[in-house]
Amino acid sequence: MVLFSKLEIEKPSELIFGSAKHPLNYGLGLNVGKGEVIPEVKFFPRVFSDKDPIGFKTEVQTITRDILDRAVELGIPSLQIETELTFMETKNPRLAAEIASLQKWLMEKYFDEHGIKLGFRVTVADIRDFREGLRTTANYNLMMETFDAVSSNGADVLSIESEGGKDVFNHSIIRQDIEGIVFSILLASLDMGFIWKDIVNVARRNGCIAGGDTACAIANTAMKLAGGVKSMSLPHTLAAIVRAMSAARSLVAYEQGATGPGKDCGYENVILKAITGFPMSMEGKSSACAHSSLIGNIASACCDLWSNEQVENLRLFGGSAPQVFLEILYYDCKLMNRAIMLGKALELRDMLVLSDKFDDPQALVLSPDVAIDVANAIVSEYGDYYRRVKSACWKIVEILESSSSLRLSLPETRFLSHVKNIIDSLPDDGETFREQMCKTFTGKVPTFQEKDYWP
Amino acid sequence: MSEVSLLARLKDAIVNLDFDGSKHLAQEALAKGIPPNEIITKAISSAMEEVGRKFEASEYFLSELIVAGEIGKEISQMLQPYMKDAEIKKIGKVVIGTVKGDLHDIGKNIFGMMLEAAGFEVIDLGNDVPAEAFVEAVKNHEPDIVGMSALLTVTMVEMENVIKELKKAGLREKVKVIIGGAPITEEYAKRIGADGYGKDAVVGVDICKAWIGKK
């Protein structure tokens, strides 16, 4: 197990797009984090794989070919394609393997014929049923079987959006229950410690890369609930706090041996890049096809792969939606790469940062200077899952409170004071916290079982 | 402490989202012999109105509205053993679920909690719910309203299927149907034959209350 006790990237000026301290080389000649930003495109087929598996495979094949054709038309030199398996495909390892194999065959063909450098990420769905338990269940084994199937059939990078702690988080977030949220992130960390050992083993066995995990089920749920600038569904400061705390959770994959590139929807990846030095995929304005956010520009400031999150395979005037979004991503990347070549990367990064930074607390967290402060707060408590979540929370609350440029509404500042009081009252040691929280949530959240996390 | 000031303190505790303080004050009110109905109308309902007003004025978040609703619900449950059957009647019954193929249920959960806070009995079928399960639930529970949610454009089509199945089973005219979720629009609701579209949980609950009021 790797313990990150200090930052791999300590200076905010070095936390920048296209450049990682530990770049990666994989797939069909792809170099990630080595001086250029590469588009990573992801799609969502219209055919349901459980209703029509043959139609589904045909559609994935068509989409992959469409993407590669557009890449050739535009002269894209390097590209990553991500296939995110749904529940249906993950529950069918044979189908998942066939899809991966088919896509990789096409990629090899385009690599041979056109010289385009290609990487292939496969994200497996977390199909575990919380009611049955999270470990050593049939669904867990099936999920690992699918990891094995795709990694032995062409996947270069393995990822997941693991869902440990999600039931407690869902219960807590809509009640603004800070203790419950901290507990859910502690649970998520413990769960990741378990599953990532197995994912890393599968990846090593099949000669592919263990990419990373995202706090999609936690921090992106908070982001989605927080909504737009005028939405009063959830404090935006809470969504920002959850993001910062989630970095302590997503770090576990790298401690267990993942090496990046981190997966796109983990906006906490900017904090993780500072801690680990590994390249990261990010998504922002070009993922508006999948969901709205208030962090469209700032999210690209430190990316190594630039993603569209996911787009449905619809027909648009400009081609299929995956083709169109690849093109949008490519032009974003071209701009960043030209800035790198001209020695203007830092200026461009700062413009991207400043265009969003003070408009919303969720954007502020992603600013390189703030990300490094949060990263330092996390590594200062390395090795202790509970204390580092708490430490990240303290740090981001302090930053949000002291920012003179971030204009918070009265309800937001009232909420921040409330969070401070709660965090102040939390016990110092994880064991006491565990006892208190297990007592609180056992029975209250029907699917929560202590033994899933402390077997 | 007088009855009036005790109920005022209870109302304030709920408005300030003080869970423990509210429960303690409600117990004190019961111990002083204040009738449960009076505790509900003069403290809980009045507090909920105040919290609702604060939400409308953008002083409170929706999540705070939910917390206040949970406090109100818990105190009401605490009072139930001291109330006559006629006094604890729910205002209506709603069957809710996230449609087949869709696992995103947090919006539906918020809707359910707010319905309960508003006095509805809620039967939550969970997520990934097939049309047959909605039909079965309508047969078994005889609700006033069926609520469906979906987050994905590929799963929202399942809502139409549920409505068709309700028609086939001869149950469509017995219930109102409300739908919601990120990709849903008023136009879509009309197109598939739903009776209402809740653009968010607050609007959805208002629609349900209006339907029940019209009955």
XYZ file of C-alpha atoms in Angstrom, chain A residues 106-281:
176
model
C -11.319 -1.272 -34.508
C -8.833 0.876 -32.602
C -5.942 -1.319 -33.718
C -7.146 -1.044 -37.300
C -7.211 2.772 -37.183
C -3.881 2.854 -35.361
C -2.322 0.688 -38.082
C -3.961 2.495 -40.992
C -3.840 6.092 -39.791
C -1.248 6.191 -37.027
C -3.668 7.662 -34.506
C -2.510 6.996 -30.940
C -5.290 5.447 -28.908
C -6.189 4.519 -25.355
C -9.204 2.525 -24.241
C -10.779 2.951 -20.819
C -13.510 0.648 -19.633
C -15.548 1.633 -16.610
C -17.381 -1.187 -14.910
C -20.641 -0.457 -13.091
C -20.876 -1.033 -9.369
C -23.612 -3.667 -9.490
C -23.554 -4.620 -5.827
C -26.921 -4.784 -4.133
C -26.605 -3.117 -0.732
C -29.343 -5.352 0.649
C -27.178 -8.420 0.036
C -24.011 -6.905 1.450
C -21.046 -5.353 -0.291
C -18.341 -7.974 -0.010
C -18.002 -11.531 -1.299
C -21.492 -11.578 -2.765
C -22.455 -13.026 -6.140
C -22.718 -9.534 -7.620
C -19.296 -8.596 -6.274
C -17.779 -11.663 -7.901
C -19.604 -10.916 -11.140
C -18.274 -7.357 -11.118
C -14.710 -8.630 -10.696
C -15.310 -11.195 -13.423
C -16.290 -8.356 -15.749
C -13.158 -6.397 -14.822
C -11.204 -9.495 -15.739
C -13.157 -10.037 -18.958
C -12.653 -6.518 -20.297
C -9.031 -6.231 -19.218
C -8.158 -9.485 -20.945
C -10.026 -8.381 -24.077
C -8.520 -5.041 -24.906
C -9.169 -2.495 -22.152
C -6.087 -0.417 -21.378
C -7.437 1.386 -18.305
C -9.910 0.153 -15.695
C -12.169 2.451 -13.705
C -15.248 2.385 -11.557
C -17.555 4.792 -9.771
C -17.796 2.741 -6.616
C -20.801 3.288 -4.396
C -19.746 2.284 -0.887
C -21.436 4.504 1.701
C -23.958 5.801 -0.833
C -27.015 4.733 1.141
C -25.840 6.621 4.212
C -24.818 9.563 2.036
C -28.198 9.768 0.286
C -29.932 9.712 3.628
C -27.662 12.412 5.012
C -27.254 14.835 2.129
C -30.916 15.709 1.787
C -30.988 16.429 5.512
C -27.762 18.476 5.519
C -26.501 16.030 8.121
C -22.767 16.760 8.266
C -21.927 13.939 10.662
C -23.744 11.480 8.406
C -21.948 12.817 5.343
C -18.540 12.504 7.026
C -19.480 8.982 8.056
C -20.600 8.047 4.533
C -17.264 9.242 3.127
C -15.432 7.222 5.754
C -17.500 4.187 4.686
C -16.718 4.888 1.036
C -12.992 5.001 1.851
C -13.143 1.663 3.678
C -15.073 0.101 0.822
C -12.592 1.381 -1.740
C -9.725 -0.071 0.298
C -11.364 -3.433 -0.181
C -12.423 -3.351 -3.818
C -9.345 -1.580 -5.176
C -7.028 -4.315 -3.917
C -8.946 -6.676 -6.200
C -9.180 -4.270 -9.153
C -5.435 -3.587 -9.042
C -4.761 -7.337 -8.948
C -6.972 -7.912 -11.989
C -5.272 -5.072 -13.863
C -1.778 -6.344 -13.067
C -2.696 -9.878 -14.021
C -3.883 -8.738 -17.445
C -1.208 -6.122 -18.098
C -3.453 -3.083 -18.033
C -3.690 0.025 -15.932
C -5.773 0.525 -12.817
C -7.077 4.020 -13.523
C -9.058 5.375 -10.611
C -12.399 5.821 -8.936
C -14.662 8.834 -8.692
C -16.911 10.138 -5.955
C -19.708 10.410 -8.495
C -22.206 8.765 -6.155
C -21.346 11.259 -3.443
C -19.887 14.582 -4.593
C -21.676 14.660 -7.949
C -24.961 13.878 -6.249
C -24.361 16.899 -4.015
C -23.431 18.993 -7.058
C -26.557 17.904 -8.913
C -28.755 18.633 -5.910
C -27.151 22.039 -5.380
C -28.203 22.950 -8.922
C -27.890 26.349 -10.573
C -26.908 29.704 -9.126
C -30.402 30.539 -7.953
C -31.353 27.088 -6.754
C -32.052 26.803 -3.047
C -32.212 23.022 -2.987
C -28.954 22.534 -1.125
C -26.263 24.938 0.057
C -23.611 25.274 -2.636
C -21.072 25.533 0.177
C -22.153 22.046 1.228
C -21.550 20.724 -2.299
C -18.092 22.336 -2.193
C -17.347 20.825 1.210
C -18.476 17.391 0.039
C -16.175 17.714 -2.986
C -13.166 18.524 -0.818
C -13.906 15.693 1.619
C -14.446 13.280 -1.265
C -10.847 13.690 -2.363
C -9.829 11.885 0.834
C -12.041 9.001 -0.294
C -11.009 8.822 -3.966
C -7.336 8.855 -2.910
C -7.749 5.291 -1.644
C -7.583 3.859 -5.184
C -4.080 5.295 -5.632
C -3.020 4.078 -2.205
C -4.034 0.599 -3.311
C -1.956 0.801 -6.480
C -3.982 2.655 -9.121
C -1.819 4.964 -11.202
C -4.340 7.084 -13.109
C -5.452 8.498 -15.338
C -8.233 9.319 -12.885
C -11.722 9.152 -14.324
C -13.422 12.241 -15.756
C -16.360 12.836 -13.428
C -14.139 12.933 -10.346
C -13.901 16.714 -10.098
C -11.860 16.043 -6.963
C -9.158 14.809 -9.361
C -7.438 18.189 -9.254
C -6.742 17.623 -5.533
C -5.679 14.042 -6.269
C -3.297 15.175 -8.998
C -1.520 17.381 -6.439
C -1.257 14.482 -3.987
C -0.298 11.680 -6.372
C 1.287 13.393 -9.374
C -0.696 11.033 -11.618
C -2.458 12.308 -14.749
C -6.176 12.969 -14.512
C -9.144 13.104 -16.827
